[in-house]
PDB file of N, CA and C in Angstrom:
ATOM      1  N   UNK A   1      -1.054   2.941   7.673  1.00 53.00           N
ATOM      2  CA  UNK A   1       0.372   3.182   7.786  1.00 53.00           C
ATOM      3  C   UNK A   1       0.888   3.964   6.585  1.00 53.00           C
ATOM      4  N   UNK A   2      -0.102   4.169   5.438  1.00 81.00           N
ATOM      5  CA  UNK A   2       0.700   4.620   4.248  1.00 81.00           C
ATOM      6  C   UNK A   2       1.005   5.954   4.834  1.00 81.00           C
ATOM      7  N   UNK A   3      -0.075   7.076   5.501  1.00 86.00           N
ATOM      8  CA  UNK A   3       0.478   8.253   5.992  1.00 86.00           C
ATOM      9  C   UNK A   3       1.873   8.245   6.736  1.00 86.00           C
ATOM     10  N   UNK A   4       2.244   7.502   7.223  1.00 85.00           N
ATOM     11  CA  UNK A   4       3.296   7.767   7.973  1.00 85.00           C
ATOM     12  C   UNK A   4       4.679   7.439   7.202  1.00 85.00           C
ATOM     13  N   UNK A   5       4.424   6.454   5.935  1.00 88.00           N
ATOM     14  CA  UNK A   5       5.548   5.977   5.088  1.00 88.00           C
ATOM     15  C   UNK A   5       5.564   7.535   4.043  1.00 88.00           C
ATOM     16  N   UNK A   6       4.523   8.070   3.732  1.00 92.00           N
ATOM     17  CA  UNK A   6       5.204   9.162   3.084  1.00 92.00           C
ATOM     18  C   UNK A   6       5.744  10.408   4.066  1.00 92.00           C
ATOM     19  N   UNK A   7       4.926  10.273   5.413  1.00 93.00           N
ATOM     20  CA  UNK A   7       5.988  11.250   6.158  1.00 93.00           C
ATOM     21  C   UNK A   7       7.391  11.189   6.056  1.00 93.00           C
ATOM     22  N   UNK A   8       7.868   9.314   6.278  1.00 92.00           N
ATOM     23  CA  UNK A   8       9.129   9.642   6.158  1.00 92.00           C
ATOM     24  C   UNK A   8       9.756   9.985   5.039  1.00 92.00           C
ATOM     25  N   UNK A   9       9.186   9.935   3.891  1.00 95.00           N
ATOM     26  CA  UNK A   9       9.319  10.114   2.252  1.00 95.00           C
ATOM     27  C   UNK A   9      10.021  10.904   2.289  1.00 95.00           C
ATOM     28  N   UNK A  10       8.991  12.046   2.735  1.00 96.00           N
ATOM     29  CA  UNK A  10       9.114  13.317   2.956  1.00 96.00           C
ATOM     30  C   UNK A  10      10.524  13.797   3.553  1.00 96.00           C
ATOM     31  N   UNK A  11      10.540  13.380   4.556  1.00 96.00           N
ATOM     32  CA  UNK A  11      11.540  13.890   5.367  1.00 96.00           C
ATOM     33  C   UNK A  11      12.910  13.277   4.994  1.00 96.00           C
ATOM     34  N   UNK A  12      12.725  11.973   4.166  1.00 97.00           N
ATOM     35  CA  UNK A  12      13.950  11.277   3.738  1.00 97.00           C
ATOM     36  C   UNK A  12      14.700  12.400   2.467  1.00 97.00           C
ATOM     37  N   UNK A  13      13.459  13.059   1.577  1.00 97.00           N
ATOM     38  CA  UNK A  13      13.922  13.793   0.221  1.00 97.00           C
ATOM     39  C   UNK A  13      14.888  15.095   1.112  1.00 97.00           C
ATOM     40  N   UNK A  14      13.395  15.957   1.864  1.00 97.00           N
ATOM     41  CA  UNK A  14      14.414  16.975   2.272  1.00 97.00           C
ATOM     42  C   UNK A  14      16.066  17.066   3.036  1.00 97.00           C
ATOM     43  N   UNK A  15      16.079  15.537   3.636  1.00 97.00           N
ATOM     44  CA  UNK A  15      17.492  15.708   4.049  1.00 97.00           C
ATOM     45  C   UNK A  15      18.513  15.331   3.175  1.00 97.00           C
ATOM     46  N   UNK A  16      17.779  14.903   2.161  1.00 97.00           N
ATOM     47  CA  UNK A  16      18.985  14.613   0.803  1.00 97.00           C
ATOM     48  C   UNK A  16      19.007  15.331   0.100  1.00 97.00           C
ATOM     49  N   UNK A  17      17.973  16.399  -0.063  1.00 96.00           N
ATOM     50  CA  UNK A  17      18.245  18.118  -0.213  1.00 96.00           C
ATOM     51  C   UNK A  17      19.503  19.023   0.202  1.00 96.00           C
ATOM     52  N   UNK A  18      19.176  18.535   1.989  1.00 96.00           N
ATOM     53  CA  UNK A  18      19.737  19.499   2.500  1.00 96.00           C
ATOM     54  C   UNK A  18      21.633  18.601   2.289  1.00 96.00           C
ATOM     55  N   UNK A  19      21.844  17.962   2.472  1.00 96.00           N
ATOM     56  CA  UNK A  19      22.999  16.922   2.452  1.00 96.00           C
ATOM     57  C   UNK A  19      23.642  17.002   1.127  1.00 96.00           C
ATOM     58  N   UNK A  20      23.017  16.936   0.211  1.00 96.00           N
ATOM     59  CA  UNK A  20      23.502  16.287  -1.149  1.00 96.00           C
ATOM     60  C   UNK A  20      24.104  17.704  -1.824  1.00 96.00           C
ATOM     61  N   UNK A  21      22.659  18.600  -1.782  1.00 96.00           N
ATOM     62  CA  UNK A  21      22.318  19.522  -2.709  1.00 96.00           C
ATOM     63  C   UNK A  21      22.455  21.202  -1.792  1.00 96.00           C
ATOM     64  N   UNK A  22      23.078  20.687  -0.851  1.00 95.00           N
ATOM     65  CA  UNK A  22      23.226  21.883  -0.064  1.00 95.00           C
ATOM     66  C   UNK A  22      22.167  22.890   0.322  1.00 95.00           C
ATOM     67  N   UNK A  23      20.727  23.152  -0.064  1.00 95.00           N
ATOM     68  CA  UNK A  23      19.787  23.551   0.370  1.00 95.00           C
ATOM     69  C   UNK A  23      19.960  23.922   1.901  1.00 95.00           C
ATOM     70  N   UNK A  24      19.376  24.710   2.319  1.00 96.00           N
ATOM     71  CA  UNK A  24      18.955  24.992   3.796  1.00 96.00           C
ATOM     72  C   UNK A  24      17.645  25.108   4.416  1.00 96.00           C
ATOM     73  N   UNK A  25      17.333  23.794   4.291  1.00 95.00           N
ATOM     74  CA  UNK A  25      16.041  23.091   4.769  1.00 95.00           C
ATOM     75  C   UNK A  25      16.334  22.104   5.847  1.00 95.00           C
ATOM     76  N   UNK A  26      15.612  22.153   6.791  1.00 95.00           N
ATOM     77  CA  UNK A  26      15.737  21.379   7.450  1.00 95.00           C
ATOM     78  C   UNK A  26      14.229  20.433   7.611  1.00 95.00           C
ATOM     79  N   UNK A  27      14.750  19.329   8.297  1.00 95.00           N
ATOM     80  CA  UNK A  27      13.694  18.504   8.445  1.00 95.00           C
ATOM     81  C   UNK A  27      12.558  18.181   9.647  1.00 95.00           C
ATOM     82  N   UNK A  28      13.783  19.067  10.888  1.00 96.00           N
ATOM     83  CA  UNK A  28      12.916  19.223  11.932  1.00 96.00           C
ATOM     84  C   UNK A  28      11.119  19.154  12.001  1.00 96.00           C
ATOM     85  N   UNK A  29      10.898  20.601  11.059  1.00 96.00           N
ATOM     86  CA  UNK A  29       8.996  20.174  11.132  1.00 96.00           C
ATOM     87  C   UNK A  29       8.560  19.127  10.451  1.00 96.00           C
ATOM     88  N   UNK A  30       9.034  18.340   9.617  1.00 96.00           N
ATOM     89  CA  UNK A  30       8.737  16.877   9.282  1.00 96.00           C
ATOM     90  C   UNK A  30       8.413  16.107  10.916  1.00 96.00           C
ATOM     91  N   UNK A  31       9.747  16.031  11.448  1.00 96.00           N
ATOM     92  CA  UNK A  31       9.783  14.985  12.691  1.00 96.00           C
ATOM     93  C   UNK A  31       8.444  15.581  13.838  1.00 96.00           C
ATOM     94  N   UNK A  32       8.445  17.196  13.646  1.00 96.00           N
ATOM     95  CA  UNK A  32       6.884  17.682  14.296  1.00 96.00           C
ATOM     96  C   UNK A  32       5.613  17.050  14.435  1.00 96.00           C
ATOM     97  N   UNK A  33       5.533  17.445  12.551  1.00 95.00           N
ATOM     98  CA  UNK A  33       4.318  17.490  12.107  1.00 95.00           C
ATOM     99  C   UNK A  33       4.113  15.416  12.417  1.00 95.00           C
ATOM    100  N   UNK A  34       5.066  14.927  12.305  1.00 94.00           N
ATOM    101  CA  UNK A  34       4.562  13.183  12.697  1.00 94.00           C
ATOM    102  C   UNK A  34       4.481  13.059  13.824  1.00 94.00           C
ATOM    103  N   UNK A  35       5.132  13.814  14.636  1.00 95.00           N
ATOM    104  CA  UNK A  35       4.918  13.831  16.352  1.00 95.00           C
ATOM    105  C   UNK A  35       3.276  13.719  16.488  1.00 95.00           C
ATOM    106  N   UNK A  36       2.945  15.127  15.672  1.00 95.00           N
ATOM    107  CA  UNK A  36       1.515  15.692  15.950  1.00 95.00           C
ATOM    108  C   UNK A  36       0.030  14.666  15.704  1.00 95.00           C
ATOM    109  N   UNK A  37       0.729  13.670  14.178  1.00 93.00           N
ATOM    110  CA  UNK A  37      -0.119  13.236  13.663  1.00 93.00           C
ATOM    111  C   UNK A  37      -0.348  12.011  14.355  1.00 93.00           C
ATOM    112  N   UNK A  38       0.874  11.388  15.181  1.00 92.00           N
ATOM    113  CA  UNK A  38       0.525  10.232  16.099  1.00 92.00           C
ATOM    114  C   UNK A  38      -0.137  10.847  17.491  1.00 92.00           C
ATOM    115  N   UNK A  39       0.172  11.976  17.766  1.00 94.00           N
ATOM    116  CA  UNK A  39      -0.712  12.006  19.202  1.00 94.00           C
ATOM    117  C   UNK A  39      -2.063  11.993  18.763  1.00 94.00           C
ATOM    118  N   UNK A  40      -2.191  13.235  17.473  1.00 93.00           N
ATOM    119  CA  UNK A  40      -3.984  12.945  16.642  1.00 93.00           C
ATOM    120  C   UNK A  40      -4.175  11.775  16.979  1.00 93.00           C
ATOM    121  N   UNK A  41      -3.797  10.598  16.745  1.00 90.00           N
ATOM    122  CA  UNK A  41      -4.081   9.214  16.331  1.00 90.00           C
ATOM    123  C   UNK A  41      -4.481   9.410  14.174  1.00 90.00           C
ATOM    124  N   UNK A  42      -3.623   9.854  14.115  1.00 88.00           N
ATOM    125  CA  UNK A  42      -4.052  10.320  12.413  1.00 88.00           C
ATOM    126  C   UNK A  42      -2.894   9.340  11.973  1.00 88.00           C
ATOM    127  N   UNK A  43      -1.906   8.646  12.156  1.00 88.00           N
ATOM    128  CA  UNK A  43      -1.111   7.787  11.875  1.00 88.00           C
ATOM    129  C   UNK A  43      -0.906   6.709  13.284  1.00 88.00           C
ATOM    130  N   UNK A  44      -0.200   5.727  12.648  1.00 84.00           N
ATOM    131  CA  UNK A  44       0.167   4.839  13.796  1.00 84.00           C
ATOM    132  C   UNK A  44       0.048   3.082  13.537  1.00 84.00           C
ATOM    133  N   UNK A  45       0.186   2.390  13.855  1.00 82.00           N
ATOM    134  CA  UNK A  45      -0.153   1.060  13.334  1.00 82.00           C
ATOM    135  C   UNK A  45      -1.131   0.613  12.880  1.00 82.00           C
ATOM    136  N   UNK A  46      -1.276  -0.209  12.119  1.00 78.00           N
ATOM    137  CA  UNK A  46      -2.537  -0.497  11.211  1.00 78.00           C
ATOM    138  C   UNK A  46      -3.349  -1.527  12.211  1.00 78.00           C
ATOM    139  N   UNK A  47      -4.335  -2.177  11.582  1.00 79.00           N
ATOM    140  CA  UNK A  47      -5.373  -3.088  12.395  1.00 79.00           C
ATOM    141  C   UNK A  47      -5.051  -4.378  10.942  1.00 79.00           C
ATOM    142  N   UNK A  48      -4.523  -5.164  11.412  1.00 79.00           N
ATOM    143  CA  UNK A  48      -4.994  -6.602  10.724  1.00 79.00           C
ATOM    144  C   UNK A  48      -6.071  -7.098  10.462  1.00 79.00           C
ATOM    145  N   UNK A  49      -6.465  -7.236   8.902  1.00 75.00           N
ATOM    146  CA  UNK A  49      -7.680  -7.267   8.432  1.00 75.00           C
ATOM    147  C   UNK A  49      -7.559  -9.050   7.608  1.00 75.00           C
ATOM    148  N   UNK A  50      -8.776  -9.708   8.236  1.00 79.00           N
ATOM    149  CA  UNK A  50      -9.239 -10.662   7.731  1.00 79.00           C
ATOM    150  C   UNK A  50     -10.367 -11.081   6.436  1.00 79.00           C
ATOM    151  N   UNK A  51     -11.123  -9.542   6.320  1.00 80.00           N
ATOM    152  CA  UNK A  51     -11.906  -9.875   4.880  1.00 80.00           C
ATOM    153  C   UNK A  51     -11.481  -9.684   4.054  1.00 80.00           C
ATOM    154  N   UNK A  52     -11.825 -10.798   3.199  1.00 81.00           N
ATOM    155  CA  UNK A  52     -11.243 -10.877   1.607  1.00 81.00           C
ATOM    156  C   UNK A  52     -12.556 -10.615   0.681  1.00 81.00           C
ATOM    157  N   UNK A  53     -11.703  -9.993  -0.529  1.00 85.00           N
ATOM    158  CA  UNK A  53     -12.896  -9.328  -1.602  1.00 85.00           C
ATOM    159  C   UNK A  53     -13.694 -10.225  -1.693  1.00 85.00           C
ATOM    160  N   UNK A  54     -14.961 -10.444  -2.269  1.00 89.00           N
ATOM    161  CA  UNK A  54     -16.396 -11.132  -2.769  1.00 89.00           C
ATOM    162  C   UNK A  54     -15.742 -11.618  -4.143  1.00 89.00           C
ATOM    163  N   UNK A  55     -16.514 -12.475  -5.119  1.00 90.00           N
ATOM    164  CA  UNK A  55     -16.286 -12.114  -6.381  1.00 90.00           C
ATOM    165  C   UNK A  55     -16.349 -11.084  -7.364  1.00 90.00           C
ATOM    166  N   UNK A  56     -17.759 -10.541  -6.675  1.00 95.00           N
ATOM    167  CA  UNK A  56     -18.086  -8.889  -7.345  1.00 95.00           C
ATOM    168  C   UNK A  56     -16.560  -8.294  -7.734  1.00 95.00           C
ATOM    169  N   UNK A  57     -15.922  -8.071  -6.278  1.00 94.00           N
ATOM    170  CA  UNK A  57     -15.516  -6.900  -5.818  1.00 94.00           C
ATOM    171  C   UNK A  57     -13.796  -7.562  -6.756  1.00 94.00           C
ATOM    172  N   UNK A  58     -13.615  -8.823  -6.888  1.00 93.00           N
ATOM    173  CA  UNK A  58     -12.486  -9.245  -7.339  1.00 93.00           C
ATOM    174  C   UNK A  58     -13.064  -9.028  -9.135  1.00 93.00           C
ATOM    175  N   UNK A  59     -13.669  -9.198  -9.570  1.00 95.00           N
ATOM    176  CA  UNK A  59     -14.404  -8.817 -11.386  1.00 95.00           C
ATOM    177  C   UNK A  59     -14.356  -7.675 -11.321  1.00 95.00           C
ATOM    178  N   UNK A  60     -14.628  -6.381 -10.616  1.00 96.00           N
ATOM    179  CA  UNK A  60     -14.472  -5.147 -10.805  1.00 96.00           C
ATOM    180  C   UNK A  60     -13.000  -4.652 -11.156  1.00 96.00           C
ATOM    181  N   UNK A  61     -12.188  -5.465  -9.941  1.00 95.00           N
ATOM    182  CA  UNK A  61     -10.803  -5.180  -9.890  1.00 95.00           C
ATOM    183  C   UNK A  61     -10.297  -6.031 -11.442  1.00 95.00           C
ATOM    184  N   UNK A  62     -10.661  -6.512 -11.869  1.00 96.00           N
ATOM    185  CA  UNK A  62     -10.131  -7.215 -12.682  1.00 96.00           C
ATOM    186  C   UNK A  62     -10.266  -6.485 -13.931  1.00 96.00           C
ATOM    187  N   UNK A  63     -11.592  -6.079 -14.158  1.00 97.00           N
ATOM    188  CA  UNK A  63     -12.385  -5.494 -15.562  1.00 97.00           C
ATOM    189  C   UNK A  63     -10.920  -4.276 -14.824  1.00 97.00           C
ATOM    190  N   UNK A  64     -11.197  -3.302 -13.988  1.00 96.00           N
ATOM    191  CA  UNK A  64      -9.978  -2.298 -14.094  1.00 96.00           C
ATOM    192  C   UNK A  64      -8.834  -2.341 -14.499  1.00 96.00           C
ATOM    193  N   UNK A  65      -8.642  -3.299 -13.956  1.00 95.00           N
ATOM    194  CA  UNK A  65      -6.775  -3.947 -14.339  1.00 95.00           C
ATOM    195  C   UNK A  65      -6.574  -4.359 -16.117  1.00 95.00           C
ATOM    196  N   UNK A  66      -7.776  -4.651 -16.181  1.00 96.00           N
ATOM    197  CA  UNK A  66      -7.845  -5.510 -17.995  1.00 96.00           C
ATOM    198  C   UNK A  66      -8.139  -4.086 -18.676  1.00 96.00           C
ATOM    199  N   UNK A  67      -8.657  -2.648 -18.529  1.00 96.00           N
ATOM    200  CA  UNK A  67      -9.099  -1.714 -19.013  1.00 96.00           C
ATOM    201  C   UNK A  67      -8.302  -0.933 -19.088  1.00 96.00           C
ATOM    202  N   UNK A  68      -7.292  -0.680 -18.174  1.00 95.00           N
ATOM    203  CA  UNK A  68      -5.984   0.553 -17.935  1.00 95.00           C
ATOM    204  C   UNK A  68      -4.967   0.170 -19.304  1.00 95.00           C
ATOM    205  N   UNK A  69      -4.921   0.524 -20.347  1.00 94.00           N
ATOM    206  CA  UNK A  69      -3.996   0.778 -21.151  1.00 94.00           C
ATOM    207  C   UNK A  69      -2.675   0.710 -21.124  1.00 94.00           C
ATOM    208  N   UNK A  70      -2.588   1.403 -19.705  1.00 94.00           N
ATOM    209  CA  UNK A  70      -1.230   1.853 -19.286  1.00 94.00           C
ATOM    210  C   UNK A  70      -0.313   0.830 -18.369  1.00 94.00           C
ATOM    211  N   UNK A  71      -1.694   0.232 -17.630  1.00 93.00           N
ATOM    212  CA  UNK A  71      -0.736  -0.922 -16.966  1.00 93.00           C
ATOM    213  C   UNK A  71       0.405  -1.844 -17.681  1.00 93.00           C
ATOM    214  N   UNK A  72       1.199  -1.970 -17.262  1.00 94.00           N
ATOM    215  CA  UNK A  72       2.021  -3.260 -17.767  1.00 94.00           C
ATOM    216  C   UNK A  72       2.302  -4.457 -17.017  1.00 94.00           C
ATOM    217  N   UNK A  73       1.929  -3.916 -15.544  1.00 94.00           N
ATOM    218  CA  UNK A  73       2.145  -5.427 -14.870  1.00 94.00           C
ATOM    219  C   UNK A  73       1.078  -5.843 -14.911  1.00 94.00           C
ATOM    220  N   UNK A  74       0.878  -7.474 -15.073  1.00 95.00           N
ATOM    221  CA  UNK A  74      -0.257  -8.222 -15.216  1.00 95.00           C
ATOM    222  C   UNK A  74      -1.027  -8.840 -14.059  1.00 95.00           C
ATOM    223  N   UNK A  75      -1.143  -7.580 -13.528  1.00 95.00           N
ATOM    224  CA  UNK A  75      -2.340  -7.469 -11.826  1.00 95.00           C
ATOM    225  C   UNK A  75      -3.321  -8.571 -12.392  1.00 95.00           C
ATOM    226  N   UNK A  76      -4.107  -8.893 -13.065  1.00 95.00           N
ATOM    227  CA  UNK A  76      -5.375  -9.897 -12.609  1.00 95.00           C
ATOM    228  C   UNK A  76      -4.730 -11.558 -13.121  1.00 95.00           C
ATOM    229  N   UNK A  77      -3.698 -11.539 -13.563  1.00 95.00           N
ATOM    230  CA  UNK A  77      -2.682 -12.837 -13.201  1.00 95.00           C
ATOM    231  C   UNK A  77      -2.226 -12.591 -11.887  1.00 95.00           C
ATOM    232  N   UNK A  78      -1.680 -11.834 -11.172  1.00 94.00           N
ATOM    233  CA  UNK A  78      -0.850 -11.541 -10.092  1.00 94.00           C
ATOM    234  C   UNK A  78      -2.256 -12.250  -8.837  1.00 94.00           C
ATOM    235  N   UNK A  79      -3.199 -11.125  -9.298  1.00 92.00           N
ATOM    236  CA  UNK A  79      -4.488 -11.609  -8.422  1.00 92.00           C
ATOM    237  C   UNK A  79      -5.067 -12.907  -8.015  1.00 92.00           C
ATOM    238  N   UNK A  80      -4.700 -13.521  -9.679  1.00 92.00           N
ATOM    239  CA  UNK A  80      -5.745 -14.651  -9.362  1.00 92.00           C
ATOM    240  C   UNK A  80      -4.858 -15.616  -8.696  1.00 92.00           C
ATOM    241  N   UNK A  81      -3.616 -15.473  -9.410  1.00 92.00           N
ATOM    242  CA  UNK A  81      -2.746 -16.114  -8.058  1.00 92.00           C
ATOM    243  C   UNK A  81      -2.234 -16.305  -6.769  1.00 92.00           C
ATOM    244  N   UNK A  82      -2.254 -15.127  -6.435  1.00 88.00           N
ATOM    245  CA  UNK A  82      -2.589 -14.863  -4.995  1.00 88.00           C
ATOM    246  C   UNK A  82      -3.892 -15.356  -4.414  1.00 88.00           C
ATOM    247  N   UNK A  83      -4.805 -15.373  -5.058  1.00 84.00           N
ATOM    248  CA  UNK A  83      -6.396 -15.757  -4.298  1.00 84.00           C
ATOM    249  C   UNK A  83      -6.308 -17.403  -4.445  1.00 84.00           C
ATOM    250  N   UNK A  84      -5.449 -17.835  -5.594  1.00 83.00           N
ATOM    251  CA  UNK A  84      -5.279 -19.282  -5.343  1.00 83.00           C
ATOM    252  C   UNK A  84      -4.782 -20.158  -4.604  1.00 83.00           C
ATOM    253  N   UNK A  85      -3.397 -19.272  -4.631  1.00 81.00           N
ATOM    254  CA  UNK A  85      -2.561 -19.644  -3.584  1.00 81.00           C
ATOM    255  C   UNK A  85      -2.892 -19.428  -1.827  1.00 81.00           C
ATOM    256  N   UNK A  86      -3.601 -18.399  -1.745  1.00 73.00           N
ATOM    257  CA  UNK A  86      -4.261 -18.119  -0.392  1.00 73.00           C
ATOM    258  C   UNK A  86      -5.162 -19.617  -0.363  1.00 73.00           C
ATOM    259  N   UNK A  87      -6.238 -19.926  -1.025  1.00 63.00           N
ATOM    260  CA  UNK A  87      -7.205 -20.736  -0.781  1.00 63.00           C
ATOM    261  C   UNK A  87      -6.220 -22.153  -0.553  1.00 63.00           C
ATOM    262  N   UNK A  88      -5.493 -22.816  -1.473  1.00 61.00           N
ATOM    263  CA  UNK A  88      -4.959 -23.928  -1.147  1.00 61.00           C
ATOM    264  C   UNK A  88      -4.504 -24.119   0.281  1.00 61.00           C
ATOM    265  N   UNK A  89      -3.556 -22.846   0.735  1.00 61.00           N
ATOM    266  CA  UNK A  89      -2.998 -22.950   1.870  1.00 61.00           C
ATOM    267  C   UNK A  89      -3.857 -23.152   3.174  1.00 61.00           C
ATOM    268  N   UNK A  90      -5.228 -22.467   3.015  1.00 60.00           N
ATOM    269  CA  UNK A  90      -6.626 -22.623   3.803  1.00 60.00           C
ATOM    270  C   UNK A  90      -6.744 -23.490   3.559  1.00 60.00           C
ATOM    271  N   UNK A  91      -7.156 -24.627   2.605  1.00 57.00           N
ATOM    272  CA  UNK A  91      -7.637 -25.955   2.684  1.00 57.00           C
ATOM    273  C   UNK A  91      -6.752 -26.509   3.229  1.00 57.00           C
ATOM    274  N   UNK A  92      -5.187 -26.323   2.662  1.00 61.00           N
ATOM    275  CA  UNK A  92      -3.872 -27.405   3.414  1.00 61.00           C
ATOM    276  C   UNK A  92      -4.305 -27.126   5.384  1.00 61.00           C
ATOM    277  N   UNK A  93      -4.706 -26.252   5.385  1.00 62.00           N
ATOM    278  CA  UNK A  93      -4.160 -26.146   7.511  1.00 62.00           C
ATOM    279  C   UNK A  93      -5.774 -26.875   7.935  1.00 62.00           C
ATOM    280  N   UNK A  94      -6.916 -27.074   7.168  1.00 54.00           N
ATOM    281  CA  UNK A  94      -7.728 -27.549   7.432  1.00 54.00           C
ATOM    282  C   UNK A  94      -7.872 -29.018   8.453  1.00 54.00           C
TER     283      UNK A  94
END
């Protein structure tokens, strides 16, 4: 679905181009080009996914998150809480 959230991105900037800033752009081939990309099947609703990372794959993400300099939000707190909070709620419906 992310393709289709920046289509509308897209098409949201240029009409606040054309609206705001008086430009003469229109947005029409925006609303096209997403026409086109859902008949492709190149956008369109996602598939609900049930696998969750390994440990590997959650330590990789983590060593990344702990390595980026730049980050400031504290993703492998955010993470591990989420993976905690997921698991309790699995044991609670057990």
């Amino acid at each position: 679905m992310t393709l289709g959230i920046d289509i509308g991105v897209i098409k949201m900037i240029i009409t606040h181009a054309a609206a705001v800033h008086g430009l003469d752009i229109s947005p029409e081939p925006v609303d096209l080009a997403h026409i086109a990309l859902k008949r492709l099947g190149l956008i369109g609703k996602g598939t609900e996914r049930d696998r969750r990372p390994n440990t590997d794959e959650l330590n990789r993400l983590f060593r990344c998150f702990d390595d980026n300099e730049r980050l400031t939000t504290p993703m492998t707190r955010i993470v591990k809480f989420a993976d905690n909070f997921w698991l309790r709620r699995t044991l609670a419906s057990v």
